[in-house]
C-alpha positions as protocol buffer text, in pm:
chain_id: "A"
residue {
  index: 1
  type: MET
  ca { x: 1477 y: 16740 z: 2842 }
}
residue {
  index: 2
  type: ARG
  ca { x: 1619 y: 16424 z: 2680 }
}
residue {
  index: 3
  type: LEU
  ca { x: 1736 y: 16137 z: 2900 }
}
residue {
  index: 4
  type: LEU
  ca { x: 1931 y: 15842 z: 2765 }
}
residue {
  index: 5
  type: LEU
  ca { x: 1835 y: 15513 z: 2933 }
}
residue {
  index: 6
  type: LEU
  ca { x: 2096 y: 15241 z: 2879 }
}
residue {
  index: 7
  type: ASN
  ca { x: 2007 y: 14881 z: 2956 }
}
residue {
  index: 8
  type: PRO
  ca { x: 2347 y: 14704 z: 2979 }
}
residue {
  index: 9
  type: ASN
  ca { x: 2205 y: 14367 z: 2873 }
}
residue {
  index: 10
  type: THR
  ca { x: 2076 y: 14274 z: 2529 }
}
residue {
  index: 11
  type: SER
  ca { x: 1719 y: 14169 z: 2611 }
}
residue {
  index: 12
  type: ALA
  ca { x: 1497 y: 14389 z: 2394 }
}
residue {
  index: 13
  type: ALA
  ca { x: 1191 y: 14295 z: 2599 }
}
residue {
  index: 14
  type: MET
  ca { x: 1357 y: 14406 z: 2921 }
}
residue {
  index: 15
  type: THR
  ca { x: 1477 y: 14729 z: 2761 }
}
residue {
  index: 16
  type: ALA
  ca { x: 1119 y: 14806 z: 2658 }
}
residue {
  index: 17
  type: ALA
  ca { x: 980 y: 14724 z: 3004 }
}
residue {
  index: 18
  type: ILE
  ca { x: 1240 y: 14938 z: 3182 }
}
residue {
  index: 19
  type: ALA
  ca { x: 1174 y: 15225 z: 2941 }
}
residue {
  index: 20
  type: ALA
  ca { x: 800 y: 15201 z: 3010 }
}
residue {
  index: 21
  type: ALA
  ca { x: 862 y: 15222 z: 3384 }
}
residue {
  index: 22
  type: ALA
  ca { x: 1092 y: 15521 z: 3335 }
}
residue {
  index: 23
  type: ARG
  ca { x: 835 y: 15704 z: 3124 }
}
residue {
  index: 24
  type: GLU
  ca { x: 570 y: 15652 z: 3393 }
}
residue {
  index: 25
  type: VAL
  ca { x: 766 y: 15862 z: 3642 }
}
residue {
  index: 26
  type: ALA
  ca { x: 930 y: 16109 z: 3402 }
}
residue {
  index: 27
  type: ALA
  ca { x: 812 y: 16469 z: 3413 }
}
residue {
  index: 28
  type: PRO
  ca { x: 598 y: 16606 z: 3129 }
}
residue {
  index: 29
  type: GLY
  ca { x: 830 y: 16712 z: 2851 }
}
residue {
  index: 30
  type: THR
  ca { x: 1102 y: 16461 z: 2940 }
}
residue {
  index: 31
  type: GLU
  ca { x: 1187 y: 16231 z: 2651 }
}
residue {
  index: 32
  type: ILE
  ca { x: 1323 y: 15888 z: 2745 }
}
residue {
  index: 33
  type: VAL
  ca { x: 1541 y: 15731 z: 2475 }
}
residue {
  index: 34
  type: ALA
  ca { x: 1613 y: 15366 z: 2559 }
}
residue {
  index: 35
  type: ARG
  ca { x: 1901 y: 15168 z: 2411 }
}
residue {
  index: 36
  type: GLN
  ca { x: 2101 y: 14853 z: 2471 }
}
residue {
  index: 37
  type: PRO
  ca { x: 2442 y: 14722 z: 2359 }
}
residue {
  index: 38
  type: SER
  ca { x: 2496 y: 14563 z: 2020 }
}
residue {
  index: 39
  type: PHE
  ca { x: 2670 y: 14269 z: 2189 }
}
residue {
  index: 40
  type: GLY
  ca { x: 2682 y: 14090 z: 2521 }
}
residue {
  index: 41
  type: PRO
  ca { x: 2463 y: 13875 z: 2747 }
}
residue {
  index: 42
  type: ALA
  ca { x: 2083 y: 13873 z: 2752 }
}
residue {
  index: 43
  type: SER
  ca { x: 2098 y: 13922 z: 3129 }
}
residue {
  index: 44
  type: ILE
  ca { x: 2365 y: 14014 z: 3384 }
}
residue {
  index: 45
  type: GLU
  ca { x: 2398 y: 13758 z: 3662 }
}
residue {
  index: 46
  type: GLY
  ca { x: 2764 y: 13755 z: 3760 }
}
residue {
  index: 47
  type: HIS
  ca { x: 3106 y: 13913 z: 3717 }
}
residue {
  index: 48
  type: PHE
  ca { x: 3165 y: 13782 z: 3364 }
}
residue {
  index: 49
  type: ASP
  ca { x: 2829 y: 13916 z: 3243 }
}
residue {
  index: 50
  type: ASP
  ca { x: 2897 y: 14242 z: 3428 }
}
residue {
  index: 51
  type: ALA
  ca { x: 3225 y: 14296 z: 3243 }
}
residue {
  index: 52
  type: PHE
  ca { x: 3055 y: 14267 z: 2905 }
}
residue {
  index: 53
  type: GLY
  ca { x: 2766 y: 14482 z: 3023 }
}
residue {
  index: 54
  type: ALA
  ca { x: 3013 y: 14756 z: 3116 }
}
residue {
  index: 55
  type: ALA
  ca { x: 3174 y: 14731 z: 2774 }
}
residue {
  index: 56
  type: GLY
  ca { x: 2829 y: 14757 z: 2614 }
}
residue {
  index: 57
  type: VAL
  ca { x: 2752 y: 15069 z: 2815 }
}
residue {
  index: 58
  type: ALA
  ca { x: 3082 y: 15221 z: 2702 }
}
residue {
  index: 59
  type: GLU
  ca { x: 2993 y: 15138 z: 2342 }
}
residue {
  index: 60
  type: GLN
  ca { x: 2652 y: 15301 z: 2360 }
}
residue {
  index: 61
  type: ALA
  ca { x: 2780 y: 15602 z: 2553 }
}
residue {
  index: 62
  type: ARG
  ca { x: 3041 y: 15665 z: 2285 }
}
residue {
  index: 63
  type: LEU
  ca { x: 2779 y: 15638 z: 2010 }
}
residue {
  index: 64
  type: ALA
  ca { x: 2547 y: 15878 z: 2194 }
}
residue {
  index: 65
  type: ALA
  ca { x: 2813 y: 16133 z: 2288 }
}
residue {
  index: 66
  type: GLY
  ca { x: 2727 y: 16378 z: 2013 }
}
residue {
  index: 67
  type: GLU
  ca { x: 2349 y: 16362 z: 2050 }
}
residue {
  index: 68
  type: GLY
  ca { x: 2313 y: 16619 z: 2326 }
}
residue {
  index: 69
  type: PHE
  ca { x: 2141 y: 16412 z: 2594 }
}
residue {
  index: 70
  type: ASP
  ca { x: 2083 y: 16607 z: 2915 }
}
residue {
  index: 71
  type: ALA
  ca { x: 2150 y: 16306 z: 3140 }
}
residue {
  index: 72
  type: THR
  ca { x: 2195 y: 15929 z: 3129 }
}
residue {
  index: 73
  type: VAL
  ca { x: 2065 y: 15643 z: 3345 }
}
residue {
  index: 74
  type: ILE
  ca { x: 2244 y: 15306 z: 3350 }
}
residue {
  index: 75
  type: ALA
  ca { x: 1962 y: 15059 z: 3413 }
}
residue {
  index: 76
  type: CYS
  ca { x: 2130 y: 14762 z: 3578 }
}
residue {
  index: 77
  type: PHE
  ca { x: 2173 y: 14723 z: 3953 }
}
residue {
  index: 78
  type: GLY
  ca { x: 2542 y: 14645 z: 3918 }
}
residue {
  index: 79
  type: ASP
  ca { x: 2592 y: 14996 z: 3775 }
}
residue {
  index: 80
  type: PRO
  ca { x: 2822 y: 14854 z: 3505 }
}
residue {
  index: 81
  type: GLY
  ca { x: 3012 y: 15106 z: 3296 }
}
residue {
  index: 82
  type: VAL
  ca { x: 2905 y: 15413 z: 3495 }
}
residue {
  index: 83
  type: ASP
  ca { x: 3258 y: 15551 z: 3521 }
}
residue {
  index: 84
  type: ALA
  ca { x: 3325 y: 15491 z: 3151 }
}
residue {
  index: 85
  type: ALA
  ca { x: 3002 y: 15666 z: 3054 }
}
residue {
  index: 86
  type: ARG
  ca { x: 3089 y: 15960 z: 3278 }
}
residue {
  index: 87
  type: GLU
  ca { x: 3415 y: 16005 z: 3086 }
}
residue {
  index: 88
  type: VAL
  ca { x: 3238 y: 16006 z: 2750 }
}
residue {
  index: 89
  type: LEU
  ca { x: 2915 y: 16196 z: 2823 }
}
residue {
  index: 90
  type: ALA
  ca { x: 2882 y: 16558 z: 2934 }
}
residue {
  index: 91
  type: GLY
  ca { x: 2559 y: 16536 z: 3133 }
}
residue {
  index: 92
  type: PRO
  ca { x: 2506 y: 16356 z: 3465 }
}
residue {
  index: 93
  type: VAL
  ca { x: 2531 y: 15975 z: 3448 }
}
residue {
  index: 94
  type: LEU
  ca { x: 2348 y: 15784 z: 3721 }
}
residue {
  index: 95
  type: GLY
  ca { x: 2351 y: 15417 z: 3805 }
}
residue {
  index: 96
  type: VAL
  ca { x: 2026 y: 15278 z: 3941 }
}
residue {
  index: 97
  type: ALA
  ca { x: 2191 y: 15119 z: 4246 }
}
residue {
  index: 98
  type: GLU
  ca { x: 2355 y: 15443 z: 4357 }
}
residue {
  index: 99
  type: ALA
  ca { x: 2029 y: 15633 z: 4303 }
}
residue {
  index: 100
  type: ALA
  ca { x: 1828 y: 15374 z: 4495 }
}
residue {
  index: 101
  type: PHE
  ca { x: 2068 y: 15375 z: 4790 }
}
residue {
  index: 102
  type: HIS
  ca { x: 2048 y: 15753 z: 4815 }
}
residue {
  index: 103
  type: ALA
  ca { x: 1668 y: 15753 z: 4793 }
}
residue {
  index: 104
  type: ALA
  ca { x: 1625 y: 15480 z: 5054 }
}
residue {
  index: 105
  type: ALA
  ca { x: 1869 y: 15649 z: 5292 }
}
residue {
  index: 106
  type: MET
  ca { x: 1664 y: 15969 z: 5267 }
}
residue {
  index: 107
  type: LEU
  ca { x: 1352 y: 15779 z: 5375 }
}
residue {
  index: 108
  type: ALA
  ca { x: 1465 y: 15535 z: 5642 }
}
residue {
  index: 109
  type: THR
  ca { x: 1741 y: 15481 z: 5896 }
}
residue {
  index: 110
  type: GLY
  ca { x: 1806 y: 15139 z: 5746 }
}
residue {
  index: 111
  type: PHE
  ca { x: 1716 y: 14954 z: 5427 }
}
residue {
  index: 112
  type: SER
  ca { x: 1737 y: 14602 z: 5286 }
}
residue {
  index: 113
  type: VAL
  ca { x: 1817 y: 14506 z: 4928 }
}
residue {
  index: 114
  type: VAL
  ca { x: 1614 y: 14227 z: 4769 }
}
residue {
  index: 115
  type: THR
  ca { x: 1772 y: 14110 z: 4446 }
}
residue {
  index: 116
  type: THR
  ca { x: 1768 y: 13824 z: 4196 }
}
residue {
  index: 117
  type: MET
  ca { x: 2045 y: 13563 z: 4199 }
}
residue {
  index: 118
  type: THR
  ca { x: 2220 y: 13508 z: 4532 }
}
residue {
  index: 119
  type: ARG
  ca { x: 2553 y: 13495 z: 4351 }
}
residue {
  index: 120
  type: THR
  ca { x: 2512 y: 13863 z: 4257 }
}
residue {
  index: 121
  type: CYS
  ca { x: 2480 y: 13976 z: 4620 }
}
residue {
  index: 122
  type: VAL
  ca { x: 2856 y: 14030 z: 4639 }
}
residue {
  index: 123
  type: ILE
  ca { x: 2833 y: 14280 z: 4351 }
}
residue {
  index: 124
  type: ALA
  ca { x: 2571 y: 14475 z: 4543 }
}
residue {
  index: 125
  type: GLU
  ca { x: 2781 y: 14453 z: 4861 }
}
residue {
  index: 126
  type: ARG
  ca { x: 3077 y: 14608 z: 4682 }
}
residue {
  index: 127
  type: LEU
  ca { x: 2859 y: 14889 z: 4551 }
}
residue {
  index: 128
  type: VAL
  ca { x: 2729 y: 14958 z: 4902 }
}
residue {
  index: 129
  type: GLN
  ca { x: 3092 y: 14989 z: 5015 }
}
residue {
  index: 130
  type: ARG
  ca { x: 3193 y: 15201 z: 4716 }
}
residue {
  index: 131
  type: TYR
  ca { x: 2909 y: 15447 z: 4767 }
}
residue {
  index: 132
  type: GLY
  ca { x: 2951 y: 15461 z: 5144 }
}
residue {
  index: 133
  type: PHE
  ca { x: 2618 y: 15314 z: 5258 }
}
residue {
  index: 134
  type: GLU
  ca { x: 2755 y: 15043 z: 5490 }
}
residue {
  index: 135
  type: ARG
  ca { x: 2586 y: 15196 z: 5795 }
}
residue {
  index: 136
  type: VAL
  ca { x: 2245 y: 15225 z: 5629 }
}
residue {
  index: 137
  type: CYS
  ca { x: 2223 y: 14907 z: 5420 }
}
residue {
  index: 138
  type: ARG
  ca { x: 2145 y: 14636 z: 5673 }
}
residue {
  index: 139
  type: GLY
  ca { x: 2134 y: 14337 z: 5441 }
}
residue {
  index: 140
  type: ILE
  ca { x: 2137 y: 14210 z: 5082 }
}
residue {
  index: 141
  type: HIS
  ca { x: 1910 y: 13916 z: 5006 }
}
residue {
  index: 142
  type: GLY
  ca { x: 1904 y: 13698 z: 4695 }
}
residue {
  index: 143
  type: THR
  ca { x: 1590 y: 13524 z: 4574 }
}
residue {
  index: 144
  type: ASP
  ca { x: 1750 y: 13314 z: 4299 }
}
residue {
  index: 145
  type: ILE
  ca { x: 1494 y: 13445 z: 4052 }
}
residue {
  index: 146
  type: PRO
  ca { x: 1661 y: 13448 z: 3708 }
}
residue {
  index: 147
  type: VAL
  ca { x: 1669 y: 13801 z: 3566 }
}
residue {
  index: 148
  type: LEU
  ca { x: 1490 y: 13704 z: 3245 }
}
residue {
  index: 149
  type: ASP
  ca { x: 1200 y: 13560 z: 3447 }
}
residue {
  index: 150
  type: LEU
  ca { x: 1115 y: 13920 z: 3536 }
}
residue {
  index: 151
  type: GLU
  ca { x: 1008 y: 13983 z: 3176 }
}
residue {
  index: 152
  type: ALA
  ca { x: 683 y: 13798 z: 3251 }
}
residue {
  index: 153
  type: ALA
  ca { x: 640 y: 13861 z: 3622 }
}
residue {
  index: 154
  type: GLY
  ca { x: 331 y: 13666 z: 3726 }
}
residue {
  index: 155
  type: GLU
  ca { x: 160 y: 13649 z: 4064 }
}
residue {
  index: 156
  type: ALA
  ca { x: 383 y: 13366 z: 4188 }
}
residue {
  index: 157
  type: LEU
  ca { x: 698 y: 13568 z: 4122 }
}
residue {
  index: 158
  type: VAL
  ca { x: 555 y: 13874 z: 4298 }
}
residue {
  index: 159
  type: ASP
  ca { x: 460 y: 13653 z: 4593 }
}
residue {
  index: 160
  type: THR
  ca { x: 818 y: 13524 z: 4608 }
}
residue {
  index: 161
  type: LEU
  ca { x: 955 y: 13878 z: 4614 }
}
residue {
  index: 162
  type: GLU
  ca { x: 707 y: 13983 z: 4881 }
}
residue {
  index: 163
  type: ALA
  ca { x: 800 y: 13689 z: 5103 }
}
residue {
  index: 164
  type: ALA
  ca { x: 1171 y: 13760 z: 5059 }
}
residue {
  index: 165
  type: ALA
  ca { x: 1116 y: 14127 z: 5141 }
}
residue {
  index: 166
  type: ARG
  ca { x: 921 y: 14042 z: 5458 }
}
residue {
  index: 167
  type: ARG
  ca { x: 1201 y: 13811 z: 5574 }
}
residue {
  index: 168
  type: ALA
  ca { x: 1459 y: 14079 z: 5498 }
}
residue {
  index: 169
  type: LEU
  ca { x: 1272 y: 14351 z: 5686 }
}
residue {
  index: 170
  type: ALA
  ca { x: 1239 y: 14129 z: 5992 }
}
residue {
  index: 171
  type: ALA
  ca { x: 1593 y: 13991 z: 5988 }
}
residue {
  index: 172
  type: ASP
  ca { x: 1760 y: 14328 z: 5923 }
}
residue {
  index: 173
  type: ARG
  ca { x: 1524 y: 14538 z: 6137 }
}
residue {
  index: 174
  type: SER
  ca { x: 1502 y: 14775 z: 5840 }
}
residue {
  index: 175
  type: GLU
  ca { x: 1227 y: 15012 z: 5733 }
}
residue {
  index: 176
  type: ALA
  ca { x: 1263 y: 15022 z: 5354 }
}
residue {
  index: 177
  type: VAL
  ca { x: 1331 y: 14784 z: 5066 }
}
residue {
  index: 178
  type: VAL
  ca { x: 1551 y: 14850 z: 4764 }
}
residue {
  index: 179
  type: LEU
  ca { x: 1471 y: 14636 z: 4460 }
}
residue {
  index: 180
  type: GLY
  ca { x: 1802 y: 14498 z: 4337 }
}
residue {
  index: 181
  type: CYS
  ca { x: 1732 y: 14465 z: 3966 }
}
residue {
  index: 182
  type: ALA
  ca { x: 1620 y: 14713 z: 3700 }
}
residue {
  index: 183
  type: GLY
  ca { x: 1390 y: 14441 z: 3569 }
}
residue {
  index: 184
  type: MET
  ca { x: 1184 y: 14479 z: 3888 }
}
residue {
  index: 185
  type: ALA
  ca { x: 1098 y: 14841 z: 3802 }
}
residue {
  index: 186
  type: GLY
  ca { x: 732 y: 14773 z: 3734 }
}
residue {
  index: 187
  type: LEU
  ca { x: 677 y: 14589 z: 4064 }
}
residue {
  index: 188
  type: ALA
  ca { x: 763 y: 14861 z: 4317 }
}
residue {
  index: 189
  type: ALA
  ca { x: 413 y: 15003 z: 4363 }
}
residue {
  index: 190
  type: THR
  ca { x: 254 y: 14660 z: 4413 }
}
residue {
  index: 191
  type: LEU
  ca { x: 515 y: 14551 z: 4665 }
}
residue {
  index: 192
  type: GLN
  ca { x: 497 y: 14881 z: 4852 }
}
residue {
  index: 193
  type: ALA
  ca { x: 120 y: 14847 z: 4889 }
}
residue {
  index: 194
  type: ARG
  ca { x: 159 y: 14493 z: 5022 }
}
residue {
  index: 195
  type: LEU
  ca { x: 451 y: 14560 z: 5256 }
}
residue {
  index: 196
  type: GLY
  ca { x: 349 y: 14897 z: 5394 }
}
residue {
  index: 197
  type: VAL
  ca { x: 704 y: 15036 z: 5380 }
}
residue {
  index: 198
  type: PRO
  ca { x: 889 y: 15236 z: 5113 }
}
residue {
  index: 199
  type: VAL
  ca { x: 994 y: 15015 z: 4821 }
}
residue {
  index: 200
  type: VAL
  ca { x: 1255 y: 15192 z: 4610 }
}
residue {
  index: 201
  type: ASP
  ca { x: 1296 y: 15114 z: 4241 }
}
residue {
  index: 202
  type: GLY
  ca { x: 1634 y: 15242 z: 4125 }
}
residue {
  index: 203
  type: VAL
  ca { x: 1512 y: 15317 z: 3772 }
}
residue {
  index: 204
  type: ALA
  ca { x: 1247 y: 15558 z: 3898 }
}
residue {
  index: 205
  type: ALA
  ca { x: 1484 y: 15714 z: 4151 }
}
residue {
  index: 206
  type: ALA
  ca { x: 1759 y: 15759 z: 3892 }
}
residue {
  index: 207
  type: VAL
  ca { x: 1521 y: 15920 z: 3640 }
}
residue {
  index: 208
  type: LYS
  ca { x: 1399 y: 16175 z: 3896 }
}
residue {
  index: 209
  type: PHE
  ca { x: 1749 y: 16250 z: 4025 }
}
residue {
  index: 210
  type: ALA
  ca { x: 1876 y: 16283 z: 3667 }
}
residue {
  index: 211
  type: GLU
  ca { x: 1598 y: 16527 z: 3583 }
}
residue {
  index: 212
  type: ALA
  ca { x: 1680 y: 16733 z: 3890 }
}
residue {
  index: 213
  type: LEU
  ca { x: 2054 y: 16747 z: 3823 }
}
residue {
  index: 214
  type: ALA
  ca { x: 2002 y: 16836 z: 3458 }
}
residue {
  index: 215
  type: ALA
  ca { x: 1745 y: 17104 z: 3547 }
}
residue {
  index: 216
  type: LEU
  ca { x: 2002 y: 17258 z: 3782 }
}
residue {
  index: 217
  type: GLY
  ca { x: 2247 y: 17277 z: 3493 }
}
residue {
  index: 218
  type: LEU
  ca { x: 2493 y: 17039 z: 3660 }
}
residue {
  index: 219
  type: LYS
  ca { x: 2724 y: 16827 z: 3447 }
}
residue {
  index: 220
  type: THR
  ca { x: 3006 y: 16578 z: 3491 }
}
residue {
  index: 221
  type: PRO
  ca { x: 3336 y: 16765 z: 3545 }
}
residue {
  index: 222
  type: LYS
  ca { x: 3597 y: 16710 z: 3276 }
}
residue {
  index: 223
  type: THR
  ca { x: 3900 y: 16838 z: 3466 }
}
residue {
  index: 224
  type: GLY
  ca { x: 3995 y: 16520 z: 3656 }
}
residue {
  index: 225
  type: ASP
  ca { x: 3948 y: 16146 z: 3626 }
}
residue {
  index: 226
  type: TYR
  ca { x: 3626 y: 16194 z: 3428 }
}
residue {
  index: 227
  type: ALA
  ca { x: 3810 y: 16387 z: 3156 }
}
residue {
  index: 228
  type: SER
  ca { x: 3733 y: 16265 z: 2805 }
}
residue {
  index: 229
  type: PRO
  ca { x: 3923 y: 15949 z: 2703 }
}
residue {
  index: 230
  type: ARG
  ca { x: 4256 y: 16010 z: 2532 }
}
residue {
  index: 231
  type: SER
  ca { x: 4277 y: 15934 z: 2161 }
}
residue {
  index: 232
  type: LYS
  ca { x: 4484 y: 15625 z: 2084 }
}
residue {
  index: 233
  type: PRO
  ca { x: 4481 y: 15324 z: 1848 }
}
residue {
  index: 234
  type: TRP
  ca { x: 4225 y: 15053 z: 1922 }
}
residue {
  index: 235
  type: ALA
  ca { x: 4215 y: 14708 z: 1763 }
}
residue {
  index: 236
  type: GLY
  ca { x: 3959 y: 14452 z: 1649 }
}
residue {
  index: 237
  type: TRP
  ca { x: 3584 y: 14511 z: 1663 }
}
residue {
  index: 238
  type: ALA
  ca { x: 3637 y: 14817 z: 1886 }
}
residue {
  index: 239
  type: ALA
  ca { x: 3877 y: 14993 z: 1646 }
}
residue {
  index: 240
  type: GLY
  ca { x: 3637 y: 15281 z: 1588 }
}
residue {
  index: 241
  type: PHE
  ca { x: 3615 y: 15379 z: 1955 }
}
residue {
  index: 242
  type: GLY
  ca { x: 3965 y: 15520 z: 1994 }
}
residue {
  index: 243
  type: VAL
  ca { x: 3895 y: 15857 z: 1830 }
}
């Protein structure tokens, strides 16, 4: 099985770290191919960044369309470009936020999201509403940790996340924590051991769900709104993507 892992930002170090975390949980025989856009921000920390991240996902999905990947994981908690990638790619396309919400809801009656910048909480809130988890997600908590700081996550950063998670669990009366950034993928096991509750990393959850869906032979339907994009003229740097 071949899974495409798309990091919507352009940090090569983060792409490598996310890929390493994905390979740790992947089944034997699953190949993880990690890529990132050729343009866009080094990290996604707001709506403007998110728009370019989505365009970068669309770019990479289009380039990968003929390579026969069994499934694709979009490794950013904003799930940018998921719908666009579903139009272009045949196999299942999973965003890490959607996968994490599903996993947490299967484990606990209520979960809290602990994320990076507080300003991105509204993006997570909208995803909770889109995916229908309003009754299960009891709170979304920012830590104001810059995304790129996760590339070298030292003990102080882990302590900050642990403290934020403890406050969230108490304030929300929840029983599980969802990590609100793909860059936190390598920290889930440590935080779970410290907190004593399920800590869900969306990258790991998405990889396992993607493997399961692909193994079942399930693909994205092409008869409705996820039908392949219509051919039309495109202009500028994106001129080659209209065919």
